[in-house]
PDB file of C-alpha atoms in Angstrom:
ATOM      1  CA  UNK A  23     139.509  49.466-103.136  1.00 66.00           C
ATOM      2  CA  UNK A  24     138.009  52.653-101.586  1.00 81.00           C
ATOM      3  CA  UNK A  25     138.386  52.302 -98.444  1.00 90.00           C
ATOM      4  CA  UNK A  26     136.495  56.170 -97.732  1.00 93.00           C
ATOM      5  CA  UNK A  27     133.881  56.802 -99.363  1.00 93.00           C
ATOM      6  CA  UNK A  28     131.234  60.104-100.016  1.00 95.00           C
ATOM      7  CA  UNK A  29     128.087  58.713-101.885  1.00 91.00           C
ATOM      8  CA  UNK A  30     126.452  61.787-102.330  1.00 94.00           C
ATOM      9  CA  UNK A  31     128.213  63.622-105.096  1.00 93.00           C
ATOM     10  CA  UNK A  32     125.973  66.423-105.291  1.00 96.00           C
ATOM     11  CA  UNK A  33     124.284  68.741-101.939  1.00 97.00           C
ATOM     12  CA  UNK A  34     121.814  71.395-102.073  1.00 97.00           C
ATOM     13  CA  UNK A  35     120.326  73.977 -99.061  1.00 98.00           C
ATOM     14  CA  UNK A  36     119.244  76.395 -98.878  1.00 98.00           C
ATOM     15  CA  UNK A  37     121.200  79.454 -97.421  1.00 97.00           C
ATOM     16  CA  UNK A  38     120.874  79.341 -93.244  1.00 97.00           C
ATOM     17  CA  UNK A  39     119.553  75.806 -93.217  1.00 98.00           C
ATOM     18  CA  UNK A  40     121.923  73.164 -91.800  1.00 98.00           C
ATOM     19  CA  UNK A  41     124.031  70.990 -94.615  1.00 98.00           C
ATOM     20  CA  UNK A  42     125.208  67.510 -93.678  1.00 98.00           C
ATOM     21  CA  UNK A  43     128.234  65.666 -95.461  1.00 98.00           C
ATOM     22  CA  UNK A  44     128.304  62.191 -94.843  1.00 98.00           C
ATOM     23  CA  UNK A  45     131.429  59.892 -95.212  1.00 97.00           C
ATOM     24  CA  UNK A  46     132.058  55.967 -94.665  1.00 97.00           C
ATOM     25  CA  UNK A  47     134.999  53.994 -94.089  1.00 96.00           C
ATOM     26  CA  UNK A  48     135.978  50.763 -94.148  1.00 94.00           C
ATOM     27  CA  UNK A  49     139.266  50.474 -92.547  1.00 90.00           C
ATOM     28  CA  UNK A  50     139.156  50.311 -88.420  1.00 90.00           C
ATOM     29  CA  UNK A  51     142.663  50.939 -88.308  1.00 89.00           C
ATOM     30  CA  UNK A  52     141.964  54.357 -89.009  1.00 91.00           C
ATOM     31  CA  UNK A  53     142.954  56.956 -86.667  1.00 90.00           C
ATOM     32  CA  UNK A  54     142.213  60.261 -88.018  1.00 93.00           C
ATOM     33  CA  UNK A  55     139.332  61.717 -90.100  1.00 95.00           C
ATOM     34  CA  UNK A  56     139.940  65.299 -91.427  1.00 95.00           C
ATOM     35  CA  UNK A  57     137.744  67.755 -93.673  1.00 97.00           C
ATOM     36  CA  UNK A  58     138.886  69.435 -96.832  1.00 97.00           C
ATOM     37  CA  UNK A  59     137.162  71.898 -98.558  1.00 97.00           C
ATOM     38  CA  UNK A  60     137.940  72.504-102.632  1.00 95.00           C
ATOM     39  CA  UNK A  61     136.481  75.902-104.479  1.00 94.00           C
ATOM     40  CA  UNK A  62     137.345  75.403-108.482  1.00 90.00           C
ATOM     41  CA  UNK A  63     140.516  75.585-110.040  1.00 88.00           C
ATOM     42  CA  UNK A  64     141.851  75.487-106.364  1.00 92.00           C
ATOM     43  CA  UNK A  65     143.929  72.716-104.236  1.00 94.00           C
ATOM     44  CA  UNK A  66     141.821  71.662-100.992  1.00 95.00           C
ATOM     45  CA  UNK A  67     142.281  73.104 -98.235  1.00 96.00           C
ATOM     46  CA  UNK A  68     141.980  71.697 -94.628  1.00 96.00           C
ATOM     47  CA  UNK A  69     138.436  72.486 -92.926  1.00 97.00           C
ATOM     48  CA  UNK A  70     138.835  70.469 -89.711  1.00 97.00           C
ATOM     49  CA  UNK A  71     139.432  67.029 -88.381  1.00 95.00           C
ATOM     50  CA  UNK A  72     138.504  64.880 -85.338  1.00 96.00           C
ATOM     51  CA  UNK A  73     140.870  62.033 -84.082  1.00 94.00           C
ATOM     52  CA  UNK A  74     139.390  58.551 -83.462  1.00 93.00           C
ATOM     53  CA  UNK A  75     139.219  58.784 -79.329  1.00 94.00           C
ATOM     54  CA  UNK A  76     136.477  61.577 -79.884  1.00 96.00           C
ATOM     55  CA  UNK A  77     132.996  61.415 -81.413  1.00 96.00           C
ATOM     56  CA  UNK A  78     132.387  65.588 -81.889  1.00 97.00           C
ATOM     57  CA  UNK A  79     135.027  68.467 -82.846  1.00 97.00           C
ATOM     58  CA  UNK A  80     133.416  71.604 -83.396  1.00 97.00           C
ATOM     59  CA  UNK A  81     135.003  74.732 -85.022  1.00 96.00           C
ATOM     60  CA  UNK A  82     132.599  77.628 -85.625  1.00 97.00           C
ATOM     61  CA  UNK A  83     129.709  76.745 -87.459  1.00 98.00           C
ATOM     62  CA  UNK A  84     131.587  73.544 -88.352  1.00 98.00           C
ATOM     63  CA  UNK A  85     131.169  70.243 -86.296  1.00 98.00           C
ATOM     64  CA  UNK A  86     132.462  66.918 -87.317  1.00 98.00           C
ATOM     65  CA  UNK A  87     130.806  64.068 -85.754  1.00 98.00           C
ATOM     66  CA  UNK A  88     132.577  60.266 -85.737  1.00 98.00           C
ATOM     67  CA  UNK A  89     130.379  57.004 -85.323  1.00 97.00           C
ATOM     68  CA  UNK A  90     132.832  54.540 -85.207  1.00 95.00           C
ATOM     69  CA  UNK A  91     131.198  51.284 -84.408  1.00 95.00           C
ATOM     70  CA  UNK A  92     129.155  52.386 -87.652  1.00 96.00           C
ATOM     71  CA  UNK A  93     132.089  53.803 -89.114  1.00 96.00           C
ATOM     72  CA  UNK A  94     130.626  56.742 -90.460  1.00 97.00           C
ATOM     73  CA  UNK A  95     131.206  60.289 -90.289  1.00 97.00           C
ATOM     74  CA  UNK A  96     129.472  63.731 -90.874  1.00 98.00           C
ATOM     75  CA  UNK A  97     129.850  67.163 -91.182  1.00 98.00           C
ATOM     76  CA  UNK A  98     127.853  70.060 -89.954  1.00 98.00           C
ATOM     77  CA  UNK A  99     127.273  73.100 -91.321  1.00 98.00           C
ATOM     78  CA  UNK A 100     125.238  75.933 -89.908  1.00 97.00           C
ATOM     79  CA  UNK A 101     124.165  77.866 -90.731  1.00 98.00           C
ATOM     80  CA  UNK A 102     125.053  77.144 -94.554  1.00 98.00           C
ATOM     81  CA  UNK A 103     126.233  80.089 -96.499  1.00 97.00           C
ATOM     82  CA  UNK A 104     127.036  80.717 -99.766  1.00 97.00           C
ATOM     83  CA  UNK A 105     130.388  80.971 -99.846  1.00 96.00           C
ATOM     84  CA  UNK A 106     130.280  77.303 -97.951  1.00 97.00           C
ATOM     85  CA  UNK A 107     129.659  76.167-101.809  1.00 97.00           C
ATOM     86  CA  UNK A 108     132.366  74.052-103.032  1.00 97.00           C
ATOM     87  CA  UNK A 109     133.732  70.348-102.811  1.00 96.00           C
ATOM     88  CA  UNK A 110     134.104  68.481 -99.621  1.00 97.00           C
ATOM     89  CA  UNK A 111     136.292  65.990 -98.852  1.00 96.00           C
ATOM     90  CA  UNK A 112     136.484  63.841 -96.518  1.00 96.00           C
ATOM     91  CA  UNK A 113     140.001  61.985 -95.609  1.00 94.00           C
ATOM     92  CA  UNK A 114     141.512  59.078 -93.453  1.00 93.00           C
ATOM     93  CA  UNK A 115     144.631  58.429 -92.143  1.00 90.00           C
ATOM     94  CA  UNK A 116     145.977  55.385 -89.903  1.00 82.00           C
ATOM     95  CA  UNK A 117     147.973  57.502 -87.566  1.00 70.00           C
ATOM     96  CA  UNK A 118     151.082  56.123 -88.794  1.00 71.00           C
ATOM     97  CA  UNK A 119     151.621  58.372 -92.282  1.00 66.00           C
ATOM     98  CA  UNK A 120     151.763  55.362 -94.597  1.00 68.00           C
ATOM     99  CA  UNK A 121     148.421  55.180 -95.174  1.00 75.00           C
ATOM    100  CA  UNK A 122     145.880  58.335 -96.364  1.00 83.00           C
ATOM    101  CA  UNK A 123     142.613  58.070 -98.239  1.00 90.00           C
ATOM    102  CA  UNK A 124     140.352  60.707 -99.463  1.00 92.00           C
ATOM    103  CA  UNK A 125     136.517  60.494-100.693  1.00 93.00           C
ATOM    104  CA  UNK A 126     135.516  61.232-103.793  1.00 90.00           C
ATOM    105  CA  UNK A 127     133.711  64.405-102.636  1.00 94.00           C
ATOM    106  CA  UNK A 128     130.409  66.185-102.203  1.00 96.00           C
ATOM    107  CA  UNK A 129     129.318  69.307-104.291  1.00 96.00           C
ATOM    108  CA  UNK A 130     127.549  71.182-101.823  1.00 97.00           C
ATOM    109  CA  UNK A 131     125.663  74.257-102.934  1.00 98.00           C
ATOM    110  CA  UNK A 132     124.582  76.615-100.910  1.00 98.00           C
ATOM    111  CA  UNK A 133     121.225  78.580-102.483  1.00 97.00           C
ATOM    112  CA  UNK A 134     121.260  82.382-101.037  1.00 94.00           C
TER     113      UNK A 134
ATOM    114  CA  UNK B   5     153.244  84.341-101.329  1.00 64.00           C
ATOM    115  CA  UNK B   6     151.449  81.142-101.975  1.00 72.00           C
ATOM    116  CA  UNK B   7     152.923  78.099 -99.772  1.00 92.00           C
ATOM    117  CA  UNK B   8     152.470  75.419-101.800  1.00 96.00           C
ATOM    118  CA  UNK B   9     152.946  76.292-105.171  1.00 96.00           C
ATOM    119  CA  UNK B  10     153.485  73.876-108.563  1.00 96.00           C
ATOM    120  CA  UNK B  11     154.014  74.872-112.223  1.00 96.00           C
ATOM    121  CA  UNK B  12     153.063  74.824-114.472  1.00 96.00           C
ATOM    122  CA  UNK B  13     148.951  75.161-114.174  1.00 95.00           C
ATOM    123  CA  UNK B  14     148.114  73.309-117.932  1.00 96.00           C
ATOM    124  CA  UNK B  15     150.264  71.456-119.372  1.00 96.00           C
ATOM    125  CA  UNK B  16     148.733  69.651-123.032  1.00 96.00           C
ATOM    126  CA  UNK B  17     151.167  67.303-124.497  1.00 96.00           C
ATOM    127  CA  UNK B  18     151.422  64.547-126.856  1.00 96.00           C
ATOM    128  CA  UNK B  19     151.386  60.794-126.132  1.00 96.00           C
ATOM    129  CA  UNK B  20     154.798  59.089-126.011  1.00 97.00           C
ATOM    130  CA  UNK B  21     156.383  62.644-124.631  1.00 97.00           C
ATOM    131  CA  UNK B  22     158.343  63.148-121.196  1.00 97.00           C
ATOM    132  CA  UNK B  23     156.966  65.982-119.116  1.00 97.00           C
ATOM    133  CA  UNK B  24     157.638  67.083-115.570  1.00 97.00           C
ATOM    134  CA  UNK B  25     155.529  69.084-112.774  1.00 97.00           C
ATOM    135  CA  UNK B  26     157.500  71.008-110.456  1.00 97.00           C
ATOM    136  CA  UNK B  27     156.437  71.875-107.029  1.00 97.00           C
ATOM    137  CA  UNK B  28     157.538  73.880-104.144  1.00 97.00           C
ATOM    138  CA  UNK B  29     156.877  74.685-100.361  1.00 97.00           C
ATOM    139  CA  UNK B  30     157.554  77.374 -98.619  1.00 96.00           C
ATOM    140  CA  UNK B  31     156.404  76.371 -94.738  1.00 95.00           C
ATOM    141  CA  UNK B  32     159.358  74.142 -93.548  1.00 94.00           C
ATOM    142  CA  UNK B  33     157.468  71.308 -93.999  1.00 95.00           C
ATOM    143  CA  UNK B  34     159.100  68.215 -93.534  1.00 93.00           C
ATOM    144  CA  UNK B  35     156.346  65.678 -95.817  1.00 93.00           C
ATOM    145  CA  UNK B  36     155.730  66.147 -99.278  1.00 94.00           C
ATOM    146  CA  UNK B  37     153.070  64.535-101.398  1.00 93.00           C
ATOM    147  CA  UNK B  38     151.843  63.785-105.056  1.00 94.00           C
ATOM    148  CA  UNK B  39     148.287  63.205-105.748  1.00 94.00           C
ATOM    149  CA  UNK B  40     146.386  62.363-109.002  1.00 94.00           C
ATOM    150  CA  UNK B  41     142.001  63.440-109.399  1.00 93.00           C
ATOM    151  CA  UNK B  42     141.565  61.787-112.150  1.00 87.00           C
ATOM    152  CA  UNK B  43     138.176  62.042-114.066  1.00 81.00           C
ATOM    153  CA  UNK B  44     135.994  60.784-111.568  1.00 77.00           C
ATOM    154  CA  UNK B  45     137.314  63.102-108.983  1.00 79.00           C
ATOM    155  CA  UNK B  46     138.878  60.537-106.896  1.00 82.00           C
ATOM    156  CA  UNK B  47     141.514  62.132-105.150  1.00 88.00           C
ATOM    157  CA  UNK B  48     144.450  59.311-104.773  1.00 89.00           C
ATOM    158  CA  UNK B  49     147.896  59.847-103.408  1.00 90.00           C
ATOM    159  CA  UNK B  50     150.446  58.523-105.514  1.00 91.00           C
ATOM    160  CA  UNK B  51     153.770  59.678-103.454  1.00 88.00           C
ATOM    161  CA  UNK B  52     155.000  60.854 -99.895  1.00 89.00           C
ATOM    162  CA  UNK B  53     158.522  62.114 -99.322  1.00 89.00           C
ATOM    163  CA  UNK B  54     159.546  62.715 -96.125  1.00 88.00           C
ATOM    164  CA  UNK B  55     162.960  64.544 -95.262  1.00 85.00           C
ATOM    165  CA  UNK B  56     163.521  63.680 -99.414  1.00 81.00           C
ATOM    166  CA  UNK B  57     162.614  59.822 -98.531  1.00 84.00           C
ATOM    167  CA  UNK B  58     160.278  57.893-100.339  1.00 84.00           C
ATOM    168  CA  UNK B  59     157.749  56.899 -97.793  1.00 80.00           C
ATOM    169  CA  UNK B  60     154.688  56.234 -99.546  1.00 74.00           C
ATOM    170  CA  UNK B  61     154.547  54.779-103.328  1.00 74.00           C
ATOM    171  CA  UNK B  62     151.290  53.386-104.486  1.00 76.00           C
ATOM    172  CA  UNK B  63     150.401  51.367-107.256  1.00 78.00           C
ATOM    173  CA  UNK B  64     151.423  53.860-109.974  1.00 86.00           C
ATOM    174  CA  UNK B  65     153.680  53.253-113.324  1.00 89.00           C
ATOM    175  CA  UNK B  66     157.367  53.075-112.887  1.00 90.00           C
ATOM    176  CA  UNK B  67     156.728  55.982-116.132  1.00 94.00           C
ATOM    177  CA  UNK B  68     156.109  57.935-113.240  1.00 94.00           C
ATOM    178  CA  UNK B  69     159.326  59.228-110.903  1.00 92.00           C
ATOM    179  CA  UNK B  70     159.301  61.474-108.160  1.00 92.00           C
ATOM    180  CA  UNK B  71     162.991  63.833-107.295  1.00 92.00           C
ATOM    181  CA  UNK B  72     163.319  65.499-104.278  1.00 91.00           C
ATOM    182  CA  UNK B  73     166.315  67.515-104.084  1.00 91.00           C
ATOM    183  CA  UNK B  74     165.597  69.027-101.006  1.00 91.00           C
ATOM    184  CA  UNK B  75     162.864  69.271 -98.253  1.00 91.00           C
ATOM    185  CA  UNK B  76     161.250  72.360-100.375  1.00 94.00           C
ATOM    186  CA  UNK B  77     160.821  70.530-103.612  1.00 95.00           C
ATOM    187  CA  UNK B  78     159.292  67.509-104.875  1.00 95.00           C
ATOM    188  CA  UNK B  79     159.003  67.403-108.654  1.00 96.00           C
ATOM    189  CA  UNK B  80     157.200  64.803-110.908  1.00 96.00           C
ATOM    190  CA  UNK B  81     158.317  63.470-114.402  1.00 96.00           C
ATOM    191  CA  UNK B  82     156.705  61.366-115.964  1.00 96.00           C
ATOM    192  CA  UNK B  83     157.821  59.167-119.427  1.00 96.00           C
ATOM    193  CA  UNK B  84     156.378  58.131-122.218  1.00 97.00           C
ATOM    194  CA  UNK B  85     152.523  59.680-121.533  1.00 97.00           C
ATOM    195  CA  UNK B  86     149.809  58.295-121.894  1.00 96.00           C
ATOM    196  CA  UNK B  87     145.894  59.202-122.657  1.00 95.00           C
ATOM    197  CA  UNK B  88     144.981  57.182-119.305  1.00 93.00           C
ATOM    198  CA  UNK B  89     147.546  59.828-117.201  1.00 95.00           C
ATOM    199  CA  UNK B  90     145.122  62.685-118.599  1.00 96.00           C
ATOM    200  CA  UNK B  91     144.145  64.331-114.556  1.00 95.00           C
ATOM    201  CA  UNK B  92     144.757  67.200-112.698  1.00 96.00           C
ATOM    202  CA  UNK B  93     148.129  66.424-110.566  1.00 97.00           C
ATOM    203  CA  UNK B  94     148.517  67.837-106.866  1.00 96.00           C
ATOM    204  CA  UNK B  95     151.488  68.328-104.686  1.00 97.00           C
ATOM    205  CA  UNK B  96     150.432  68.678-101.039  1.00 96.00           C
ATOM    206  CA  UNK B  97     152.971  69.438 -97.560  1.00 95.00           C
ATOM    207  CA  UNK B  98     152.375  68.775 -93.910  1.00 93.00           C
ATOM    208  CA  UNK B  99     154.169  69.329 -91.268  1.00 92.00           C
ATOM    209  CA  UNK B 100     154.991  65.868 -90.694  1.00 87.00           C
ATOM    210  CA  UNK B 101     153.931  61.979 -90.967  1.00 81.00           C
ATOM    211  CA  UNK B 102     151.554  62.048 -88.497  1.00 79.00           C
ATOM    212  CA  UNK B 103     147.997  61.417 -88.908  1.00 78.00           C
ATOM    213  CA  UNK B 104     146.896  64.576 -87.959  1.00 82.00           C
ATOM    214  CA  UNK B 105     149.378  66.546 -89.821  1.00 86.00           C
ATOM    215  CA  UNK B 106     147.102  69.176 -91.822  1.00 91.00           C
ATOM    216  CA  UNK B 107     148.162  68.560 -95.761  1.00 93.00           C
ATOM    217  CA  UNK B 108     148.875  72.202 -97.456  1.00 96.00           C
ATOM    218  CA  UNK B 109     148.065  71.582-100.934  1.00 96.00           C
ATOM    219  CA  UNK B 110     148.983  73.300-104.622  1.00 96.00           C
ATOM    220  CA  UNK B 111     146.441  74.804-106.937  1.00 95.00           C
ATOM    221  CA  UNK B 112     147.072  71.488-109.355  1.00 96.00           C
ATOM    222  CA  UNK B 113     148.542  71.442-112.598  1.00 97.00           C
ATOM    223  CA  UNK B 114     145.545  69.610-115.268  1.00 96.00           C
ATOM    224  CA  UNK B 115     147.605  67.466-117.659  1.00 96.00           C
ATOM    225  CA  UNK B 116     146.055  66.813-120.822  1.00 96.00           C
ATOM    226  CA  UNK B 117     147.544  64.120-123.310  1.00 96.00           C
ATOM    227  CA  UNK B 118     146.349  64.518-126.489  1.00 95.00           C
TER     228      UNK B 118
END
């Protein structure tokens, strides 16, 4: 049961051009929605996050926007750079600590 | 000095054998976790500790036990290996329980079981 998902595994763009991650959920209980980013051979590392009584966090050239009656998610990037190339995930938590999902990820590479 | 860190990086084995993953933090976290990516890249959390108490523990084999002598450590054995636990293994620390709580994660250690 994956209750996040990412269904684009792979993301191209070209270098300053705007890159969009999407993620879906299925669980409304969710509270939090947070951003990882992974280079290889690397653990991820947190990118940023939006809580659930929001709909925009924005953090440099990084905005997260939250749908939730769709229950959908996406992140901004711009511009894109190339060091922006990596694995994103996106992840879920219910507020309480007992329950945390990630995505499966999006390659995203960033052409110079 | 790297926060999170687990050893060892590889680890190749041989079905049937006990091995362990040891991991570490070093920000006075409160919350550890274990988390297996396995060849589809699906990141799932298979432990949370939090102040050395078992908080979290998915669906995974009882082959697979978590210690956590202290706040700073929560290593990973696991018994009689199989080809299925082949992944890359990550420990990950937050501050805390809470939703929010930013998750400080290893470099993973890629099991192979051969």
């Amino acid at each position: 049961d994956q209750q996040v998902k990412q269904n684009s595994p792979s993301l191209s763009v070209q270098e300053g051009r705007i890159s969009i991650l999407n993620c879906d959920y299925t669980n409304s209980m969710f509270d939090y929605f947070l951003w990882y980013k992974k280079y290889p051979a690397e653990g991820p590392t947190f990118l940023i996050s939006i809580s659930s009584i929001k709909d925009k966090n924005e953090d440099g050239r990084f905005t997260v926007f939250l749908n939730k009656s769709a229950k959908h998610l996406s992140l901004h990037i711009v511009p894109s750079q190339p060091g922006d190339s990596a694995v994103y995930f996106c992840a879920a938590s219910d507020g309480t600590g007992n329950q945390f999902y990630f995505g499966t990820g999006t390659s995203l590479t960033v052409i110079p | 000095d790297t926060a999170v860190s687990q050893t060892p990086k590889y680890l190749v084995t041989q079905m049937g054998n006990d091995k362990s993953i040891k991991c570490e933090q070093n920000l006075g976290h409160d919350t550890m976790y274990w988390y297996k990516q396995d060849s589809k890249k699906f990141l799932k959390i298979m432990f949370s500790y939090n102040n050395k108490e078992l908080i979290i523990n998915e669906t995974v084999p009882n082959r697979f036990s978590p210690k956590s002598p202290d706040k700073a450590h929560l290593n990973l054995h696991i018994n009689s290996l199989e080809l299925g636990d082949s992944a890359v293994y990550f420990c990950a620390s937050s501050q805390d329980l809470a939703g929010d709580s930013i998750q400080y994660f290893g470099a993973g250690t890629r099991l192979s079981v051969l």
